[in-house]
Amino acid sequence: MKREISMIVLSIVVIFGIVLWFSSVSRPIGIGDIILYGCISILVIFALVVAFNRIKAIKAGLPAEDELSTKIKQKAAAWSYYVSLYWWLVIMYFSDKFKLEMNALIGVGLIGMAVLFGIFWAYFNFKGKFNE
Amino acid sequence: MNNRIKELRARYNLTQEDLAKKVGVRRETIVFLEQGKYNPSLKLAYDIAKEFKTTIEDVFYSENKL
């Protein structure tokens, strides 16, 4: 339960930080900012959904994690690592064209990796087959 | 691998959640098992068979029979 509560608290802190940033920024908010913080928000919502589902399972007397959920996580991590290698190549290719700062490039790369993990986790959780 | 988990659950009047609680897994794992999307570990297969008071071979079977 501690892990789930930590996830919820961390997600709330991140959401609060994003809201605070949007309310305090003096320069015009560009499309890049919207995409970046939109992706972060999606990841935070994903974390909140996972945390609440785990709490619901624990309260129902079921384990939050078992052999299948661990297998799904491992398979999603493996696939997202493999695809993220190509993601970084794409970022490097387009880095000259978009002329982004190094911090922004790294941020895009990291968020892309996290989004990839979320996509693969969702795919394996709903459609995956583990009977090979 | 195929299995008779759904049939045995009905015989013993257990929901997916009931069975999940008894064998210590999430309800989604039972769903995946019944849909044939997941082959359980030996321990889980044993626990499920024990819950239905039968053998592993009686619960799980392969389509490819010699």
XYZ file of C-alpha atoms in Angstrom:
198
model
C 0.000 0.000 0.000
C 2.932 2.355 0.716
C 4.146 2.035 -2.869
C 0.718 2.910 -4.275
C 0.329 5.924 -1.973
C 3.822 7.104 -2.966
C 2.803 6.853 -6.653
C -0.321 8.936 -6.005
C 1.559 11.592 -3.998
C 4.296 11.823 -6.652
C 1.700 12.139 -9.423
C -0.087 14.948 -7.555
C 3.222 16.766 -7.042
C 4.022 16.504 -10.772
C 0.532 17.742 -11.757
C 0.871 20.617 -9.283
C 4.270 21.465 -10.752
C 2.880 21.520 -14.306
C -0.068 23.723 -13.302
C 2.283 26.047 -11.427
C 4.599 26.290 -14.434
C 1.747 27.093 -16.825
C 0.405 29.771 -14.509
C 3.777 31.420 -13.931
C 5.408 31.311 -17.377
C 5.871 34.762 -18.898
C 6.745 33.803 -22.497
C 4.057 32.608 -24.927
C 3.329 28.909 -24.565
C 4.323 27.150 -27.760
C 3.100 23.925 -29.360
C 6.250 22.187 -28.104
C 5.373 23.045 -24.489
C 1.831 21.783 -24.937
C 3.042 18.496 -26.453
C 5.720 18.044 -23.789
C 3.470 18.722 -20.809
C 0.635 16.863 -22.468
C 2.804 13.746 -22.612
C 3.862 14.233 -18.989
C 0.197 14.585 -17.996
C -0.688 11.374 -19.840
C 2.100 9.548 -17.986
C 0.900 10.960 -14.664
C -2.693 9.907 -15.381
C -1.384 6.446 -16.322
C 0.475 6.245 -12.998
C -2.649 7.328 -11.100
C -4.818 4.716 -12.860
C -2.282 1.985 -12.072
C -2.030 3.107 -8.429
C -5.815 3.189 -7.929
C -6.244 -0.221 -9.596
C -3.589 -1.686 -7.305
C -5.277 -0.202 -4.223
C -8.632 -1.582 -5.404
C -7.083 -5.029 -5.805
C -5.441 -4.919 -2.363
C -8.703 -3.859 -0.718
C -10.506 -6.745 -2.468
C -8.019 -9.140 -0.894
C -6.197 -9.802 -4.149
C -2.466 -9.282 -4.697
C -1.397 -6.082 -6.440
C 1.141 -8.036 -8.463
C 1.465 -11.642 -9.493
C 3.402 -13.775 -11.961
C 1.419 -12.566 -14.970
C 1.614 -8.836 -14.146
C 5.375 -9.207 -13.607
C 5.687 -10.984 -16.968
C 3.666 -8.218 -18.687
C 5.910 -5.556 -17.133
C 9.080 -7.384 -18.183
C 7.875 -7.941 -21.744
C 6.747 -4.280 -22.042
C 10.120 -3.113 -20.696
C 12.018 -5.308 -23.158
C 10.014 -4.152 -26.170
C 10.088 -0.478 -25.155
C 13.882 -0.673 -24.729
C 14.260 -2.199 -28.182
C 11.977 0.357 -29.894
C 13.470 3.269 -27.936
C 16.834 2.569 -29.576
C 15.218 3.540 -32.872
C 13.441 6.461 -31.128
C 16.815 7.900 -30.115
C 18.091 7.493 -33.691
C 15.049 9.425 -34.951
C 15.667 12.183 -32.387
C 19.314 12.429 -33.415
C 18.286 12.617 -37.082
C 15.763 15.413 -36.469
C 17.838 17.293 -33.865
C 19.524 19.430 -36.524
C 16.263 20.195 -38.327
C 14.399 21.400 -35.217
C 17.412 23.047 -33.535
C 16.287 22.130 -30.017
C 18.461 22.616 -26.961
C 20.240 19.590 -25.550
C 18.011 19.551 -22.444
C 14.887 19.589 -24.586
C 16.218 16.741 -26.767
C 17.003 14.612 -23.737
C 13.578 15.421 -22.286
C 11.852 14.384 -25.500
C 13.893 11.197 -25.589
C 13.079 10.248 -22.010
C 9.398 11.039 -22.313
C 9.266 9.060 -25.555
C 10.767 6.068 -23.761
C 8.186 6.358 -20.986
C 5.329 6.681 -23.474
C 6.616 3.631 -25.369
C 6.619 1.625 -22.145
C 3.042 2.731 -21.455
C 1.911 1.741 -24.948
C 3.539 -1.697 -24.772
C 2.272 -2.281 -21.225
C -1.279 -1.446 -22.340
C -0.943 -3.706 -25.402
C 0.322 -6.713 -23.464
C -2.115 -6.122 -20.609
C -5.148 -6.227 -22.899
C -4.111 -8.205 -25.947
C -0.938 -10.041 -25.091
C -0.406 -13.785 -25.395
C 1.932 -15.550 -22.994
C 1.460 -19.135 -23.974
C 4.401 -19.571 -26.300
C -2.139 -25.506 -23.594
C -5.869 -25.623 -22.960
C -7.642 -25.919 -19.644
C -10.918 -26.700 -17.947
C -10.786 -23.908 -15.407
C -14.083 -22.343 -16.465
C -15.853 -25.693 -16.341
C -14.400 -26.528 -12.925
C -15.204 -23.074 -11.584
C -18.837 -23.549 -12.579
C -18.875 -26.985 -10.916
C -17.581 -25.545 -7.658
C -19.623 -22.356 -8.021
C -16.607 -20.061 -7.899
C -16.265 -16.676 -9.562
C -13.003 -15.659 -11.209
C -12.338 -13.393 -8.245
C -13.004 -16.200 -5.742
C -10.561 -18.503 -7.506
C -7.998 -15.703 -7.826
C -8.159 -15.054 -4.074
C -7.824 -18.750 -3.250
C -4.718 -19.261 -5.394
C -3.189 -15.842 -4.680
C -3.263 -14.184 -8.093
C -5.088 -11.257 -9.688
C -8.472 -11.799 -11.328
C -6.937 -10.798 -14.677
C -4.590 -13.797 -14.457
C -7.577 -16.152 -14.204
C -9.158 -14.370 -17.190
C -5.979 -14.821 -19.252
C -5.772 -18.486 -18.216
C -9.352 -19.208 -19.251
C -8.851 -17.460 -22.565
C -5.809 -19.623 -23.218
C -3.552 -16.586 -23.457
C -1.285 -17.586 -20.572
C 0.436 -20.782 -19.472
C 0.757 -20.736 -15.667
C 3.856 -21.534 -13.686
C 4.074 -25.019 -12.204
C 3.255 -23.669 -8.756
C 0.141 -21.845 -9.960
C -0.997 -24.879 -11.951
C -0.526 -27.031 -8.850
C -2.423 -24.552 -6.636
C -5.327 -24.414 -9.087
C -5.497 -28.204 -9.354
C -5.359 -28.497 -5.559
C -8.190 -25.979 -5.246
C -10.350 -28.120 -7.559
C -9.287 -31.287 -5.711
C -7.886 -32.855 -8.844
C -4.634 -33.313 -10.735
C -2.790 -30.835 -12.950
C -3.370 -33.129 -15.944
C -7.085 -33.013 -15.299
C -7.140 -29.208 -15.382
C -4.580 -28.471 -18.099
C -4.150 -30.401 -21.311
C -2.304 -29.980 -24.566
C -3.978 -29.897 -27.955
C -1.138 -31.991 -29.392
C -1.812 -35.481 -28.162
C 0.509 -38.361 -29.062
